[in-house]
Amino acid sequence: MQKIAIENGRIIDPANQTDSIGSLYIAEGHVIAVNETPGDFTPDIVIDAQNQIVCPGFIDISTRLRQPGQSHKATIKSETRAAASAGVTTLVLQADTKPAADTPAILELIKDLADKADYPNIVTIGALTQKLEGQELSPMLALKQAGCIAVGNAGKPVSNLLILRRAMEYAASHDLLLIYRPHEHSLGNKGCAHEGAVATRYGLPGIPYTAETIALAQCLELAEQTGCRVHFGQISCKRSLIKIQQAKKYGLDVSADIAIHQLHLTENDMEPFDSAYHVLPPLRSDQDKQALRDALSQGVITVLCSDHQPHDLDAKLGAFPETEPGMASIETLLSLMLKLVNDKTISLSQGIAALTCNPASILRLPSGSLSVGMIADICVFDAHMNWTIDSTTWKSKGLNTPFWGSTLSGRVTHTLQSGKIIYSLN
């Protein structure tokens, strides 16, 4: 395996509270030294990172790669290529593959596809219930033994609270994290937009914030009763943040993430109903967006994700309510995080932590830092390089982004996975 030196970069490693100009040395897939050149080290490759940031590779805690089952939308090969160009070195795959990730055989298939794509760091959330139908519990122990790092129902409903309670008891007994996107489907009522001024004005079926907060409150009660570790995915409204903050205050082992687009877009951006803005949970109010930003700044929420969901063109054609929800967003993750830094919502170290050591800690992954001896998953990026989102720069098969044609700041120049360069801008 090649020896690599990354020289003269600004090394930011929140896990070790490092922020300094220096060099990083890599051999046998691991970080072997920081700043001090090891004896008899002759690099095969030297990366000049002057005026660039060197940090741990990003861990995206919520993605859909559309394979197996929907390769007409995207493939593991196409989306891992997009991930590599975005500095993402670990992808956490939701369980709603087709078929659902509810057996060791499906996990093995995903692993094979990841290996063939030459991107082995895909970890899968096992299905909480069989076929994600919310009726019968999945074989969680077998899923854990097959490599799943957590369980969840990928936003699909669980038929009743007794089943959810049993599932959480089962998960807790196997020390499995529950990743739960709170959504009370009966209140959601097949809506497509935030139940607010915009939805009312244009007659769109709305989703109230209570669809999220009621489901979240129920899960918090069960977390206290069962002792299950819970990570809440894609929080979108102010009232949810208050409940999470209170739960943490009283000692519950809970955490949460925010999809990056929720920190930049609101219901007002939906006009004139471009289906690229159709996401679940829906884009909420300006007040909710500001509350999400405050929660990230204050450490109530510690993880950012892309919630990447590539679609084919047919899925996004038609009237707004008839289109499929979801945004292709992994390639805008870094730039939108940097925009939060430029807006002075968070520091650069906070933003990098939200994409590296914080998700690693929640998922108990052996990555997310640049400590000597750690696996060399690394991102090198130029925070000031502008790029335009178009067919010459975009890697994902999903073109469903509302930022198409926009010029953003922040471009990854190199991505390393286990000490191997898997992306280079030039």
GROMACS .gro file of C-alpha atoms in nm:
model
  426
    1MET     CA    1   0.000   0.000   0.000
    2GLN     CA    2   0.127   0.347  -0.088
    3LYS     CA    3   0.274   0.587   0.163
    4ILE     CA    4   0.116   0.932   0.143
    5ALA     CA    5   0.216   1.267   0.288
    6ILE     CA    6  -0.039   1.549   0.303
    7GLU     CA    7   0.166   1.859   0.358
    8ASN     CA    8   0.114   2.220   0.465
    9GLY     CA    9  -0.260   2.196   0.522
   10ARG     CA   10  -0.474   2.339   0.799
   11ILE     CA   11  -0.544   2.025   1.000
   12ILE     CA   12  -0.878   2.040   1.179
   13ASP     CA   13  -0.957   1.737   1.391
   14PRO     CA   14  -1.235   1.817   1.641
   15ALA     CA   15  -1.200   1.479   1.813
   16ASN     CA   16  -0.851   1.582   1.925
   17GLN     CA   17  -0.927   1.956   1.941
   18THR     CA   18  -0.664   2.016   1.677
   19ASP     CA   19  -0.658   2.321   1.451
   20SER     CA   20  -0.311   2.395   1.318
   21ILE     CA   21  -0.103   2.415   1.003
   22GLY     CA   22   0.092   2.096   0.951
   23SER     CA   23   0.136   1.768   0.771
   24LEU     CA   24  -0.014   1.423   0.795
   25TYR     CA   25   0.159   1.096   0.717
   26ILE     CA   26  -0.016   0.779   0.608
   27ALA     CA   27   0.107   0.421   0.562
   28GLU     CA   28  -0.064   0.081   0.554
   29GLY     CA   29  -0.401   0.253   0.547
   30HIS     CA   30  -0.354   0.430   0.879
   31VAL     CA   31  -0.244   0.768   1.011
   32ILE     CA   32   0.108   0.707   1.138
   33ALA     CA   33   0.211   1.061   1.231
   34VAL     CA   34   0.082   1.416   1.255
   35ASN     CA   35   0.322   1.707   1.202
   36GLU     CA   36   0.637   1.509   1.286
   37THR     CA   37   0.784   1.321   0.992
   38PRO     CA   38   0.840   0.959   1.096
   39GLY     CA   39   1.189   0.818   1.058
   40ASP     CA   40   1.275   0.647   0.727
   41PHE     CA   41   0.942   0.765   0.576
   42THR     CA   42   0.963   0.817   0.202
   43PRO     CA   43   0.621   0.900   0.057
   44ASP     CA   44   0.505   0.754  -0.271
   45ILE     CA   45   0.259   1.041  -0.309
   46VAL     CA   46   0.277   1.395  -0.176
   47ILE     CA   47  -0.039   1.606  -0.163
   48ASP     CA   48   0.023   1.977  -0.126
   49ALA     CA   49  -0.266   2.100   0.088
   50GLN     CA   50  -0.150   2.459   0.124
   51ASN     CA   51  -0.447   2.692   0.184
   52GLN     CA   52  -0.673   2.389   0.223
   53ILE     CA   53  -0.841   2.211   0.513
   54VAL     CA   54  -0.737   1.858   0.608
   55CYS     CA   55  -0.992   1.678   0.825
   56PRO     CA   56  -1.137   1.333   0.888
   57GLY     CA   57  -1.353   1.192   0.610
   58PHE     CA   58  -1.722   1.269   0.647
   59ILE     CA   59  -1.972   1.017   0.783
   60ASP     CA   60  -2.319   1.061   0.633
   61ILE     CA   61  -2.569   0.912   0.875
   62SER     CA   62  -2.866   0.897   0.635
   63THR     CA   63  -2.849   0.807   0.268
   64ARG     CA   64  -3.037   0.612   0.005
   65LEU     CA   65  -2.833   0.467  -0.279
   66ARG     CA   66  -3.133   0.307  -0.455
   67GLN     CA   67  -2.965  -0.029  -0.485
   68PRO     CA   68  -3.069  -0.302  -0.449
   69GLY     CA   69  -3.408  -0.260  -0.605
   70GLN     CA   70  -3.422   0.078  -0.780
   71SER     CA   71  -3.117   0.093  -1.001
   72HIS     CA   72  -3.316   0.294  -1.257
   73LYS     CA   73  -3.284   0.583  -1.008
   74ALA     CA   74  -2.921   0.534  -0.906
   75THR     CA   75  -2.667   0.265  -0.823
   76ILE     CA   76  -2.423   0.207  -0.544
   77LYS     CA   77  -2.146   0.267  -0.797
   78SER     CA   78  -2.283   0.604  -0.912
   79GLU     CA   79  -2.367   0.731  -0.564
   80THR     CA   80  -2.042   0.623  -0.400
   81ARG     CA   81  -1.866   0.812  -0.677
   82ALA     CA   82  -2.070   1.117  -0.579
   83ALA     CA   83  -1.995   1.056  -0.211
   84ALA     CA   84  -1.621   1.034  -0.275
   85SER     CA   85  -1.628   1.366  -0.461
   86ALA     CA   86  -1.801   1.517  -0.158
   87GLY     CA   87  -1.542   1.398   0.095
   88VAL     CA   88  -1.776   1.134   0.240
   89THR     CA   89  -1.586   0.821   0.338
   90THR     CA   90  -1.862   0.636   0.524
   91LEU     CA   91  -2.221   0.604   0.412
   92VAL     CA   92  -2.497   0.489   0.645
   93LEU     CA   93  -2.766   0.325   0.435
   94GLN     CA   94  -3.130   0.336   0.542
   95ALA     CA   95  -3.312   0.003   0.556
   96ASP     CA   96  -3.572   0.076   0.286
   97THR     CA   97  -3.386  -0.097   0.007
   98LYS     CA   98  -3.594  -0.324  -0.215
   99PRO     CA   99  -3.622  -0.577  -0.066
  100ALA     CA  100  -3.582  -0.423   0.278
  101ALA     CA  101  -3.265  -0.489   0.475
  102ASP     CA  102  -3.435  -0.736   0.707
  103THR     CA  103  -3.221  -1.046   0.653
  104PRO     CA  104  -2.848  -1.120   0.663
  105ALA     CA  105  -2.870  -1.215   0.294
  106ILE     CA  106  -2.968  -0.859   0.196
  107LEU     CA  107  -2.686  -0.717   0.407
  108GLU     CA  108  -2.446  -0.954   0.233
  109LEU     CA  109  -2.575  -0.840  -0.107
  110ILE     CA  110  -2.520  -0.475  -0.016
  111LYS     CA  111  -2.170  -0.557   0.104
  112ASP     CA  112  -2.094  -0.732  -0.226
  113LEU     CA  113  -2.223  -0.433  -0.425
  114ALA     CA  114  -2.013  -0.198  -0.210
  115ASP     CA  115  -1.702  -0.407  -0.267
  116LYS     CA  116  -1.765  -0.413  -0.643
  117ALA     CA  117  -1.800  -0.033  -0.636
  118ASP     CA  118  -1.464  -0.020  -0.459
  119TYR     CA  119  -1.624   0.168  -0.170
  120PRO     CA  120  -1.636  -0.076   0.123
  121ASN     CA  121  -1.743   0.173   0.389
  122ILE     CA  122  -2.117   0.132   0.349
  123VAL     CA  123  -2.281   0.039   0.676
  124THR     CA  124  -2.643  -0.058   0.685
  125ILE     CA  125  -2.922   0.014   0.927
  126GLY     CA  126  -3.108  -0.313   0.972
  127ALA     CA  127  -3.486  -0.317   0.940
  128LEU     CA  128  -3.668  -0.282   1.272
  129THR     CA  129  -3.962  -0.489   1.149
  130GLN     CA  130  -3.992  -0.753   0.880
  131LYS     CA  131  -4.029  -0.596   0.534
  132LEU     CA  132  -4.063  -0.264   0.722
  133GLU     CA  133  -4.431  -0.343   0.751
  134GLY     CA  134  -4.443  -0.254   1.118
  135GLN     CA  135  -4.607  -0.581   1.218
  136GLU     CA  136  -4.342  -0.836   1.319
  137LEU     CA  137  -3.997  -0.780   1.462
  138SER     CA  138  -3.696  -0.844   1.245
  139PRO     CA  139  -3.423  -1.094   1.348
  140MET     CA  140  -3.213  -0.819   1.506
  141LEU     CA  141  -2.945  -1.042   1.653
  142ALA     CA  142  -2.884  -1.207   1.314
  143LEU     CA  143  -2.871  -0.862   1.152
  144LYS     CA  144  -2.621  -0.743   1.410
  145GLN     CA  145  -2.406  -1.051   1.356
  146ALA     CA  146  -2.423  -0.983   0.981
  147GLY     CA  147  -2.283  -0.635   1.036
  148CYS     CA  148  -2.570  -0.392   1.081
  149ILE     CA  149  -2.481  -0.108   1.318
  150ALA     CA  150  -2.832  -0.002   1.415
  151VAL     CA  151  -3.196  -0.075   1.344
  152GLY     CA  152  -3.472   0.146   1.216
  153ASN     CA  153  -3.789   0.150   1.011
  154ALA     CA  154  -3.670   0.412   0.760
  155GLY     CA  155  -3.968   0.639   0.822
  156LYS     CA  156  -4.220   0.361   0.763
  157PRO     CA  157  -4.498   0.333   1.024
  158VAL     CA  158  -4.497   0.083   1.308
  159SER     CA  159  -4.853  -0.041   1.344
  160ASN     CA  160  -4.889   0.026   1.715
  161LEU     CA  161  -4.695   0.134   2.020
  162LEU     CA  162  -4.680  -0.216   2.171
  163ILE     CA  163  -4.481  -0.337   1.870
  164LEU     CA  164  -4.255  -0.034   1.897
  165ARG     CA  165  -4.204  -0.105   2.267
  166ARG     CA  166  -4.116  -0.470   2.202
  167ALA     CA  167  -3.882  -0.368   1.923
  168MET     CA  168  -3.704  -0.122   2.150
  169GLU     CA  169  -3.676  -0.381   2.427
  170TYR     CA  170  -3.531  -0.627   2.176
  171ALA     CA  171  -3.289  -0.368   2.036
  172ALA     CA  172  -3.179  -0.269   2.386
  173SER     CA  173  -3.118  -0.632   2.483
  174HIS     CA  174  -2.877  -0.662   2.189
  175ASP     CA  175  -2.723  -0.318   2.253
  176LEU     CA  176  -2.844  -0.194   1.916
  177LEU     CA  177  -2.905   0.174   1.847
  178LEU     CA  178  -3.253   0.262   1.723
  179ILE     CA  179  -3.247   0.523   1.445
  180TYR     CA  180  -3.596   0.666   1.436
  181ARG     CA  181  -3.747   0.933   1.215
  182PRO     CA  182  -4.047   1.054   1.414
  183HIS     CA  183  -4.359   1.081   1.203
  184GLU     CA  184  -4.715   1.001   1.307
  185HIS     CA  185  -4.856   0.891   0.974
  186SER     CA  186  -5.222   0.942   1.065
  187LEU     CA  187  -5.154   1.308   1.136
  188GLY     CA  188  -4.930   1.337   0.830
  189ASN     CA  189  -5.236   1.235   0.624
  190LYS     CA  190  -5.030   1.185   0.307
  191GLY     CA  191  -4.940   1.552   0.304
  192CYS     CA  192  -4.663   1.703   0.093
  193ALA     CA  193  -4.591   2.040   0.257
  194HIS     CA  194  -4.565   2.203   0.595
  195GLU     CA  195  -4.910   2.285   0.733
  196GLY     CA  196  -4.863   2.659   0.722
  197ALA     CA  197  -4.927   2.972   0.522
  198VAL     CA  198  -4.792   2.845   0.189
  199ALA     CA  199  -4.981   2.515   0.197
  200THR     CA  200  -5.302   2.696   0.293
  201ARG     CA  201  -5.261   2.957   0.021
  202TYR     CA  202  -5.218   2.700  -0.255
  203GLY     CA  203  -5.439   2.423  -0.124
  204LEU     CA  204  -5.163   2.170  -0.068
  205PRO     CA  205  -5.223   1.889   0.183
  206GLY     CA  206  -5.026   1.992   0.490
  207ILE     CA  207  -4.820   1.801   0.745
  208PRO     CA  208  -4.846   1.961   1.090
  209TYR     CA  209  -4.543   1.981   1.315
  210THR     CA  210  -4.737   1.767   1.562
  211ALA     CA  211  -4.696   1.470   1.326
  212GLU     CA  212  -4.331   1.486   1.428
  213THR     CA  213  -4.356   1.595   1.791
  214ILE     CA  214  -4.620   1.341   1.897
  215ALA     CA  215  -4.424   1.051   1.747
  216LEU     CA  216  -4.107   1.184   1.908
  217ALA     CA  217  -4.271   1.220   2.250
  218GLN     CA  218  -4.403   0.864   2.235
  219CYS     CA  219  -4.062   0.728   2.144
  220LEU     CA  220  -3.897   0.927   2.424
  221GLU     CA  221  -4.136   0.775   2.678
  222LEU     CA  222  -4.055   0.427   2.550
  223ALA     CA  223  -3.683   0.502   2.549
  224GLU     CA  224  -3.704   0.585   2.918
  225GLN     CA  225  -3.901   0.267   2.989
  226THR     CA  226  -3.692   0.029   2.778
  227GLY     CA  227  -3.345   0.181   2.813
  228CYS     CA  228  -3.302   0.171   2.435
  229ARG     CA  229  -3.048   0.409   2.284
  230VAL     CA  230  -3.226   0.628   2.028
  231HIS     CA  231  -3.102   0.856   1.753
  232PHE     CA  232  -3.372   1.073   1.597
  233GLY     CA  233  -3.328   1.136   1.228
  234GLN     CA  234  -3.402   1.450   1.026
  235ILE     CA  235  -3.558   1.670   1.294
  236SER     CA  236  -3.743   1.960   1.134
  237CYS     CA  237  -3.929   2.173   1.387
  238LYS     CA  238  -3.878   2.386   1.697
  239ARG     CA  239  -4.106   2.187   1.929
  240SER     CA  240  -3.908   1.868   1.865
  241LEU     CA  241  -3.589   2.043   1.967
  242ILE     CA  242  -3.742   2.145   2.299
  243LYS     CA  243  -3.838   1.783   2.373
  244ILE     CA  244  -3.493   1.651   2.280
  245GLN     CA  245  -3.324   1.914   2.495
  246GLN     CA  246  -3.544   1.820   2.791
  247ALA     CA  247  -3.479   1.448   2.740
  248LYS     CA  248  -3.104   1.506   2.739
  249LYS     CA  249  -3.134   1.720   3.050
  250TYR     CA  250  -3.300   1.432   3.231
  251GLY     CA  251  -3.033   1.185   3.126
  252LEU     CA  252  -3.187   0.989   2.840
  253ASP     CA  253  -2.936   0.843   2.596
  254VAL     CA  254  -3.071   1.021   2.288
  255SER     CA  255  -2.922   1.216   2.000
  256ALA     CA  256  -3.049   1.364   1.675
  257ASP     CA  257  -2.949   1.492   1.334
  258ILE     CA  258  -3.073   1.754   1.089
  259ALA     CA  259  -3.079   1.721   0.711
  260ILE     CA  260  -2.858   2.000   0.581
  261HIS     CA  261  -3.124   2.149   0.351
  262GLN     CA  262  -3.355   2.212   0.648
  263LEU     CA  263  -3.103   2.470   0.770
  264HIS     CA  264  -3.122   2.672   0.449
  265LEU     CA  265  -3.467   2.630   0.296
  266THR     CA  266  -3.820   2.693   0.421
  267GLU     CA  267  -4.176   2.656   0.296
  268ASN     CA  268  -4.137   2.993   0.124
  269ASP     CA  269  -3.874   2.849  -0.109
  270MET     CA  270  -4.123   2.598  -0.250
  271GLU     CA  271  -4.284   2.847  -0.482
  272PRO     CA  272  -4.362   2.792  -0.766
  273PHE     CA  273  -4.382   2.431  -0.655
  274ASP     CA  274  -4.069   2.292  -0.808
  275SER     CA  275  -4.078   1.923  -0.712
  276ALA     CA  276  -3.710   1.939  -0.615
  277TYR     CA  277  -3.836   2.105  -0.296
  278HIS     CA  278  -4.067   1.813  -0.214
  279VAL     CA  279  -3.902   1.644   0.086
  280LEU     CA  280  -4.009   1.462   0.402
  281PRO     CA  281  -4.019   1.597   0.660
  282PRO     CA  282  -4.135   1.903   0.468
  283LEU     CA  283  -3.956   2.233   0.458
  284ARG     CA  284  -4.090   2.414   0.763
  285SER     CA  285  -4.128   2.779   0.863
  286ASP     CA  286  -3.864   3.049   0.898
  287GLN     CA  287  -3.905   3.021   1.276
  288ASP     CA  288  -3.834   2.648   1.264
  289LYS     CA  289  -3.527   2.701   1.047
  290GLN     CA  290  -3.385   2.952   1.292
  291ALA     CA  291  -3.459   2.717   1.585
  292LEU     CA  292  -3.274   2.436   1.404
  293ARG     CA  293  -2.976   2.665   1.351
  294ASP     CA  294  -2.978   2.766   1.716
  295ALA     CA  295  -2.997   2.402   1.828
  296LEU     CA  296  -2.696   2.315   1.613
  297SER     CA  297  -2.503   2.612   1.742
  298GLN     CA  298  -2.581   2.532   2.105
  299GLY     CA  299  -2.506   2.159   2.079
  300VAL     CA  300  -2.861   2.034   2.129
  301ILE     CA  301  -2.821   1.872   1.786
  302THR     CA  302  -2.472   1.747   1.706
  303VAL     CA  303  -2.499   1.572   1.369
  304LEU     CA  304  -2.564   1.691   1.014
  305CYS     CA  305  -2.658   1.459   0.730
  306SER     CA  306  -2.741   1.485   0.364
  307ASP     CA  307  -3.053   1.262   0.369
  308HIS     CA  308  -2.946   1.194   0.011
  309GLN     CA  309  -3.231   1.056  -0.202
  310PRO     CA  310  -3.161   1.049  -0.577
  311HIS     CA  311  -3.463   1.011  -0.807
  312ASP     CA  312  -3.514   0.955  -1.176
  313LEU     CA  313  -3.690   1.220  -1.383
  314ASP     CA  314  -4.027   1.041  -1.383
  315ALA     CA  315  -4.043   1.047  -1.003
  316LYS     CA  316  -4.032   1.424  -1.004
  317LEU     CA  317  -4.272   1.492  -1.292
  318GLY     CA  318  -4.633   1.589  -1.232
  319ALA     CA  319  -4.818   1.804  -0.983
  320PHE     CA  320  -4.626   1.873  -0.663
  321PRO     CA  321  -4.828   1.639  -0.433
  322GLU     CA  322  -4.798   1.354  -0.684
  323THR     CA  323  -4.418   1.358  -0.701
  324GLU     CA  324  -4.194   1.146  -0.483
  325PRO     CA  325  -4.027   1.320  -0.188
  326GLY     CA  326  -3.651   1.343  -0.153
  327MET     CA  327  -3.353   1.547  -0.265
  328ALA     CA  328  -3.018   1.445  -0.416
  329SER     CA  329  -2.798   1.623  -0.168
  330ILE     CA  330  -2.474   1.451  -0.084
  331GLU     CA  331  -2.267   1.672  -0.313
  332THR     CA  332  -2.396   1.993  -0.158
  333LEU     CA  333  -2.333   1.874   0.200
  334LEU     CA  334  -1.993   2.041   0.245
  335SER     CA  335  -2.082   2.368   0.073
  336LEU     CA  336  -2.404   2.411   0.272
  337MET     CA  337  -2.219   2.334   0.594
  338LEU     CA  338  -1.962   2.600   0.505
  339LYS     CA  339  -2.244   2.844   0.436
  340LEU     CA  340  -2.351   2.800   0.800
  341VAL     CA  341  -1.995   2.886   0.899
  342ASN     CA  342  -1.995   3.193   0.675
  343ASP     CA  343  -2.329   3.296   0.827
  344LYS     CA  344  -2.163   3.263   1.170
  345THR     CA  345  -2.420   3.004   1.280
  346ILE     CA  346  -2.147   2.758   1.377
  347SER     CA  347  -1.769   2.748   1.381
  348LEU     CA  348  -1.578   2.549   1.121
  349SER     CA  349  -1.472   2.304   1.389
  350GLN     CA  350  -1.836   2.254   1.494
  351GLY     CA  351  -1.936   2.190   1.134
  352ILE     CA  352  -1.662   1.935   1.078
  353ALA     CA  353  -1.742   1.765   1.410
  354ALA     CA  354  -2.105   1.732   1.302
  355LEU     CA  355  -1.987   1.536   0.999
  356THR     CA  356  -1.707   1.332   1.157
  357CYS     CA  357  -1.647   1.252   1.525
  358ASN     CA  358  -2.004   1.316   1.640
  359PRO     CA  359  -2.173   1.062   1.411
  360ALA     CA  360  -1.881   0.822   1.469
  361SER     CA  361  -1.940   0.841   1.843
  362ILE     CA  362  -2.315   0.782   1.814
  363LEU     CA  363  -2.266   0.491   1.574
  364ARG     CA  364  -1.960   0.359   1.762
  365LEU     CA  365  -1.754   0.356   1.444
  366PRO     CA  366  -1.374   0.339   1.459
  367SER     CA  367  -1.334   0.653   1.247
  368GLY     CA  368  -1.400   1.024   1.256
  369SER     CA  369  -1.063   1.141   1.384
  370LEU     CA  370  -0.701   1.181   1.272
  371SER     CA  371  -0.544   1.021   1.579
  372VAL     CA  372  -0.225   0.830   1.516
  373GLY     CA  373  -0.318   0.470   1.449
  374MET     CA  374  -0.666   0.552   1.315
  375ILE     CA  375  -0.783   0.434   0.975
  376ALA     CA  376  -0.686   0.701   0.724
  377ASP     CA  377  -1.029   0.820   0.611
  378ILE     CA  378  -0.949   1.179   0.517
  379CYS     CA  379  -1.102   1.475   0.335
  380VAL     CA  380  -0.899   1.762   0.190
  381PHE     CA  381  -1.099   2.062   0.075
  382ASP     CA  382  -1.064   2.421  -0.037
  383ALA     CA  383  -1.319   2.621   0.160
  384HIS     CA  384  -1.304   2.917  -0.079
  385MET     CA  385  -1.313   2.743  -0.416
  386ASN     CA  386  -1.635   2.821  -0.602
  387TRP     CA  387  -1.812   2.564  -0.814
  388THR     CA  388  -2.131   2.561  -1.015
  389ILE     CA  389  -2.373   2.272  -0.991
  390ASP     CA  390  -2.423   2.148  -1.345
  391SER     CA  391  -2.368   1.841  -1.558
  392THR     CA  392  -1.992   1.899  -1.565
  393THR     CA  393  -1.953   1.887  -1.187
  394TRP     CA  394  -2.238   1.663  -1.067
  395LYS     CA  395  -2.171   1.293  -1.009
  396SER     CA  396  -2.499   1.157  -0.870
  397LYS     CA  397  -2.750   1.002  -1.109
  398GLY     CA  398  -3.018   1.199  -0.926
  399LEU     CA  399  -3.054   1.550  -1.065
  400ASN     CA  400  -3.325   1.641  -0.816
  401THR     CA  401  -3.163   1.929  -0.634
  402PRO     CA  402  -3.309   2.279  -0.597
  403PHE     CA  403  -2.953   2.411  -0.613
  404TRP     CA  404  -2.904   2.315  -0.978
  405GLY     CA  405  -2.726   2.601  -1.156
  406SER     CA  406  -2.620   2.762  -0.829
  407THR     CA  407  -2.263   2.857  -0.749
  408LEU     CA  408  -2.147   2.746  -0.406
  409SER     CA  409  -1.821   2.774  -0.212
  410GLY     CA  410  -1.622   2.477  -0.087
  411ARG     CA  411  -1.477   2.203  -0.303
  412VAL     CA  412  -1.320   1.873  -0.209
  413THR     CA  413  -0.983   1.822  -0.375
  414HIS     CA  414  -0.888   1.481  -0.233
  415THR     CA  415  -1.068   1.201  -0.053
  416LEU     CA  416  -0.886   0.909   0.105
  417GLN     CA  417  -1.050   0.592   0.232
  418SER     CA  418  -0.833   0.358   0.439
  419GLY     CA  419  -0.528   0.538   0.305
  420LYS     CA  420  -0.630   0.500  -0.059
  421ILE     CA  421  -0.707   0.802  -0.275
  422ILE     CA  422  -1.062   0.746  -0.401
  423TYR     CA  423  -1.115   1.097  -0.538
  424SER     CA  424  -0.890   1.368  -0.672
  425LEU     CA  425  -1.028   1.688  -0.826
  426ASN     CA  426  -0.754   1.712  -1.086
   0.00000   0.00000   0.00000
